[in-house]
Short mmCIF file of C-alpha atoms in Angstrom, two decimals:
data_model
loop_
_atom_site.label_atom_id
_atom_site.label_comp_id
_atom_site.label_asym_id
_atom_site.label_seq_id
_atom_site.Cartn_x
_atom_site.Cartn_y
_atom_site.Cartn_z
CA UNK A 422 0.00 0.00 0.00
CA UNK A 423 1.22 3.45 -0.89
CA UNK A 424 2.80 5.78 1.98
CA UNK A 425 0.46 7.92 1.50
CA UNK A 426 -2.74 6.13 2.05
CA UNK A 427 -1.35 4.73 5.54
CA UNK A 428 -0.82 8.49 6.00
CA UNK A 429 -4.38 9.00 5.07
CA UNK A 430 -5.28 6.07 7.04
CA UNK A 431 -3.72 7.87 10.32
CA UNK A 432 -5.36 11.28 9.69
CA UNK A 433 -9.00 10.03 9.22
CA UNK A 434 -8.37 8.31 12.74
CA UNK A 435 -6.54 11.85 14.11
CA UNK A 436 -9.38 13.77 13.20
CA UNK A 437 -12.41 11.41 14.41
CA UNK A 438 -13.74 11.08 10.85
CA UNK A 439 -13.07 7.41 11.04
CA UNK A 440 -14.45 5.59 13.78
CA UNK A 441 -15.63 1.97 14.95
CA UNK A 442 -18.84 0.56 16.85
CA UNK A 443 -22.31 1.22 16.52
CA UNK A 444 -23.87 3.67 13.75
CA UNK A 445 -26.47 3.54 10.98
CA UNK A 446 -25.74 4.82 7.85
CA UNK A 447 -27.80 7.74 5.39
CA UNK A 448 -28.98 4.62 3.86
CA UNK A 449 -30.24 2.94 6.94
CA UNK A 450 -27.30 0.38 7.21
CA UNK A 451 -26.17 -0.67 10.81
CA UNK A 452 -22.70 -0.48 10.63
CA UNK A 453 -19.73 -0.97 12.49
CA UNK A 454 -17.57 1.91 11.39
CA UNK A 455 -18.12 4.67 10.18
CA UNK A 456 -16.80 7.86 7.97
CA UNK A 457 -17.79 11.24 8.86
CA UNK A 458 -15.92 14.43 6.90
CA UNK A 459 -17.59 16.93 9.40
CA UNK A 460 -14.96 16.41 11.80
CA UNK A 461 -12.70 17.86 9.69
CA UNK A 462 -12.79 21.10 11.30
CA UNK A 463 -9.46 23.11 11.37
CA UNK A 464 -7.78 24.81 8.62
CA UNK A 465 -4.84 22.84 9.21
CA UNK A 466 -7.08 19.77 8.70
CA UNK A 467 -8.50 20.69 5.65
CA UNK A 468 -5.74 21.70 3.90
CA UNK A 469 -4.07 18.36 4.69
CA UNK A 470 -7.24 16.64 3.44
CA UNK A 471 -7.51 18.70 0.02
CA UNK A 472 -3.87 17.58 -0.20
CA UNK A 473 -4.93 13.79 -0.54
CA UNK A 474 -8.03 14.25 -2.21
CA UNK A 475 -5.87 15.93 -5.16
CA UNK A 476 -3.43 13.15 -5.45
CA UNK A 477 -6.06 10.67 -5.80
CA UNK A 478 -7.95 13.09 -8.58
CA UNK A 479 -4.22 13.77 -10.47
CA UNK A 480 -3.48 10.15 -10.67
CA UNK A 481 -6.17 8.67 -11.90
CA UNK A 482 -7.85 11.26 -13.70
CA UNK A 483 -4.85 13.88 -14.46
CA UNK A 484 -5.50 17.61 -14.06
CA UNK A 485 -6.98 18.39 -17.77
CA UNK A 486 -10.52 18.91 -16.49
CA UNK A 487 -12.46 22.17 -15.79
CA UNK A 488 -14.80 21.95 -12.70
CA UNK A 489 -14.55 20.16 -9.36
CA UNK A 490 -18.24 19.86 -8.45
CA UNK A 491 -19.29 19.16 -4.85
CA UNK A 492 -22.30 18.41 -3.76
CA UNK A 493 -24.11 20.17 -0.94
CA UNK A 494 -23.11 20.48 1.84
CA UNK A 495 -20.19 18.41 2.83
CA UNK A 496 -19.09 18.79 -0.86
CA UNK A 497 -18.74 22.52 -0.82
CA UNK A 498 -15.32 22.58 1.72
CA UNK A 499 -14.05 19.51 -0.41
CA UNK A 500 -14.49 21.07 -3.42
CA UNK A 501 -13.07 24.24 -2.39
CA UNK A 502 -9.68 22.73 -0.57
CA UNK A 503 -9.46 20.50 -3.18
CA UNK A 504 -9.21 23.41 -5.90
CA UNK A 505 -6.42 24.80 -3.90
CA UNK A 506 -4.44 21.85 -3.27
CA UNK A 507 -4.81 21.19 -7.28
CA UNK A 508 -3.16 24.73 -7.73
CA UNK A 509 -0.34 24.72 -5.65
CA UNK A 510 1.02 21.47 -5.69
CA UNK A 511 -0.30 20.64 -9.52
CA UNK A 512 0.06 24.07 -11.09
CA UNK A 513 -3.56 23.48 -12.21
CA UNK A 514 -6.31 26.46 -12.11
CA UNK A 515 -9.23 24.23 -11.36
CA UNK A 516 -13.04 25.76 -11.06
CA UNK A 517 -14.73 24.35 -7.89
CA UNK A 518 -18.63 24.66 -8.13
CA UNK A 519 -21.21 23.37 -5.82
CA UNK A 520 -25.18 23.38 -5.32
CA UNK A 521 -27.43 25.19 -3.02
CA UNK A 522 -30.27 22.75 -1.50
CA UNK A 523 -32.41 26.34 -1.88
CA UNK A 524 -32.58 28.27 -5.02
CA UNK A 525 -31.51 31.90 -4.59
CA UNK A 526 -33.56 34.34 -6.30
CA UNK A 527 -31.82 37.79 -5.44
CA UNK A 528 -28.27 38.56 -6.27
CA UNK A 529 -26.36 35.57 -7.46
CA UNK A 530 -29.01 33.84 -8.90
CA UNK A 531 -29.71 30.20 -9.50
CA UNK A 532 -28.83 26.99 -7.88
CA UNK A 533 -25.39 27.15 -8.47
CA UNK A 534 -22.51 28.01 -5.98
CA UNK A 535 -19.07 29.38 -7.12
CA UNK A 536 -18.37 28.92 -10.70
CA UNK A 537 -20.84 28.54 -13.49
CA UNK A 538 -21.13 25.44 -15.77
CA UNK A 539 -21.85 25.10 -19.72
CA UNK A 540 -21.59 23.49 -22.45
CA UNK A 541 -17.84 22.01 -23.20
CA UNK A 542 -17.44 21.66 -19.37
CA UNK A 543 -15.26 18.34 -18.00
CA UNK A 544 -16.29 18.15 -14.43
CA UNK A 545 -15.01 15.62 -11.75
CA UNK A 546 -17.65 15.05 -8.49
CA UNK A 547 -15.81 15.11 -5.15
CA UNK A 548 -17.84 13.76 -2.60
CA UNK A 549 -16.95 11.97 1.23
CA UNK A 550 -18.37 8.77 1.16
CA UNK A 551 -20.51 6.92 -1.46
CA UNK A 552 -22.81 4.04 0.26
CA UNK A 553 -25.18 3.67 -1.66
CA UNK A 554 -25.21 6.37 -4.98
CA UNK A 555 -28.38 7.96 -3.86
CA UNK A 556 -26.61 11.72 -3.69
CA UNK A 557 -25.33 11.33 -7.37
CA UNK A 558 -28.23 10.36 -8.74
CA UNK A 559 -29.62 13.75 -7.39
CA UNK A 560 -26.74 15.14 -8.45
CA UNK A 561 -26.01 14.43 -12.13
CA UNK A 562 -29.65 16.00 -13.35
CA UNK A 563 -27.96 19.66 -11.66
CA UNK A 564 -25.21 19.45 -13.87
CA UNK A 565 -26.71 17.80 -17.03
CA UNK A 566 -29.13 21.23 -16.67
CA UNK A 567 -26.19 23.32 -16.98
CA UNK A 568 -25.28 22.06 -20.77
CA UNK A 569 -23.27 19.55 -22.51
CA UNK A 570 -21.17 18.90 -19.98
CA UNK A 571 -18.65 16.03 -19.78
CA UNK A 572 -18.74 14.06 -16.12
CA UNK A 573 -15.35 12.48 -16.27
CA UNK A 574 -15.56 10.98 -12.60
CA UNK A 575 -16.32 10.74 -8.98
CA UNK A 576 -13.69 10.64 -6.36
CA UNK A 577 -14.59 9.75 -2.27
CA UNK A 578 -12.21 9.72 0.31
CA UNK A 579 -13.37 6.05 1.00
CA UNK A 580 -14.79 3.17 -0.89
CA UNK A 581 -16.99 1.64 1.68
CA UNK A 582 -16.62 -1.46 -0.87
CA UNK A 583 -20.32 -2.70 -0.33
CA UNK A 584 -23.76 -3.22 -2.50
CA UNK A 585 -25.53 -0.29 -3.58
CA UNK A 586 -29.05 0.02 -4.85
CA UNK A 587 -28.41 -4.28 -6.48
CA UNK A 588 -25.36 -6.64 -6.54
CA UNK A 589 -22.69 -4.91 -7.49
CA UNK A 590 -20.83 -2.35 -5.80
CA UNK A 591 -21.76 1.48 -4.99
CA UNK A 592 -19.13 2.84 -7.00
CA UNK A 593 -19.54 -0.05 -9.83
CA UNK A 594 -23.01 0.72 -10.03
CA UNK A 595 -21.94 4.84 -10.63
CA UNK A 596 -19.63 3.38 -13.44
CA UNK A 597 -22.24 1.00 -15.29
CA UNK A 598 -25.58 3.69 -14.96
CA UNK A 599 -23.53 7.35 -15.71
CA UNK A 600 -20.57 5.83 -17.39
CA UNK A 601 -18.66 8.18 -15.18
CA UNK A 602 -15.01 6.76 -13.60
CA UNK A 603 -15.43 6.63 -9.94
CA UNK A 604 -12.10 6.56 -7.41
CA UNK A 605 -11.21 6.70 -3.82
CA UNK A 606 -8.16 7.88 -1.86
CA UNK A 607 -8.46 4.24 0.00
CA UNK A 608 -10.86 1.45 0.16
CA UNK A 609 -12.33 -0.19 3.48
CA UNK A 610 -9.82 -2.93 2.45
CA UNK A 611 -6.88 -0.84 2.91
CA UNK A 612 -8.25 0.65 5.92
CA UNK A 613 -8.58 -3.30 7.29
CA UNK A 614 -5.04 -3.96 6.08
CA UNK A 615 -3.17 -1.51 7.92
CA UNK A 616 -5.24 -1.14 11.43
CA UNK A 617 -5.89 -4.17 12.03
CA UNK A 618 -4.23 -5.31 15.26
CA UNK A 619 -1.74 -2.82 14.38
CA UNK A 620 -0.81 -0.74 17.50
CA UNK A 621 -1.39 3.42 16.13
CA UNK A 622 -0.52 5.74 19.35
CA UNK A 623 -0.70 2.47 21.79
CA UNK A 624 -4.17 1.21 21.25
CA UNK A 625 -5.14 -1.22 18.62
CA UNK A 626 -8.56 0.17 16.74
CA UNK A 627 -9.38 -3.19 14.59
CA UNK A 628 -8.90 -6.07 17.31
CA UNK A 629 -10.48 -9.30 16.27
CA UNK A 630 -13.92 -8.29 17.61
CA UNK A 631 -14.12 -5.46 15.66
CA UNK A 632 -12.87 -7.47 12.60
CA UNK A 633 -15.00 -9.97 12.53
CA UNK A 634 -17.87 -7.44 13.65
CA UNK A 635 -16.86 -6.20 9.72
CA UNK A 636 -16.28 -9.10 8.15
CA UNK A 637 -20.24 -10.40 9.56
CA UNK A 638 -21.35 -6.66 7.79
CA UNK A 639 -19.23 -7.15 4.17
CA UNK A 640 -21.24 -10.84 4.51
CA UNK A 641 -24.78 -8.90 4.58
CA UNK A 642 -23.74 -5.89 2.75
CA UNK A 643 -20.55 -7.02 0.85
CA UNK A 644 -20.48 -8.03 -2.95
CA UNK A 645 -20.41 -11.62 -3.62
#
């Protein structure tokens, strides 16, 4: 596994953004961890965080796109850290653009946050977390309003690497319906690989109860 992604590993479980036990996810899964980018709360923690986000974007999509689109809320800070990481350690002048939930009808008009979209646009989506693809599907008719615009991809900070709406994966599912490329900075895999009765800062945070607590969820929510 790459340096950084241990790195990345280590900073979701710094910040509190990655934690095990007991929680239930947007989609109504019980779950036994748990990713939550609102903890990401100081400067310092954001800039880090647009910092990894951008590597995973420049290496698997390069930096020849136009807008970084994220998705209200929790995609509006992404998106915007994300654009600034992209400039100053990519030399690339990247757009970020978001969505209000409300439409504004005084000053800036519309539904659109930061930059305007049209026609000729290639936009990546950032998001946090993708369980089950329910937030892009509300997300793609936005942009497809804006124009012909090109949706190149989707990168999360974590591939939660279970079923979405059938079968197959979340993310796979993204792929098949939009024909978008979907990436993650790690996967729950990697996550498993490197904590697991690992010591980090003198406490072990996957034992084998909390393994096999996951491994009984990937058997009910996992792809086969």
């Amino acid at each position: 596994m790459e340096q950084y992604k241990q790195e990345f590993i280590e900073f979701m479980v710094d910040c509190q953004v990655l934690r095990f036990g007991d929680f239930v996810t947007k989609s109504g899964r019980q779950t036994p961890f748990f990713v939550n980018t609102g903890f990401y709360r100081t400067g310092a923690q954001l800039a880090k965080l647009g910092e990894y986000y951008a590597k995973a974007i420049a290496e698997k999509y390069g930096t020849e796109f136009d807008v970084l689109f994220g998705p209200a809320y929790k995609g509006i800070p992404l998106s915007v850290t994300t654009c600034v990481a992209l400039s100053e350690k990519y030399g690339a002048d990247i757009r970020y653009c978001s969505n209000r939930k409300e439409i504004k009808d005084h000053g800036d008009k519309g539904i659109l946050l930061g930059s305007p979209i049209g026609d000729g646009d290639r936009i990546v989506i950032i998001e946090d977390v993708t369980t089950a693809g329910t937030s892009i599907g509300e997300t793609m008719p936005i942009l497809k309003a804006q124009g012909q615009v090109d949706v190149l991809g989707l990168v999360v900070s974590v591939d939660r690497m279970e079923r979405g709406q059938g079968e197959k994966s979340a993310l796979e599912e993204i792929h098949e319906k939009y024909g978008m490329e979907t990436t993650a900075i790690v996967t729950m895999a990697e996550v498993v690989e490197h904590l697991y009765n690992r010591p980090y800062k003198g406490q072990v945070i996957i034992d084998d109860a909390m393994k096999a607590a996951i491994d009984r969820y990937y058997e009910k929510y996992g792809v086969h």
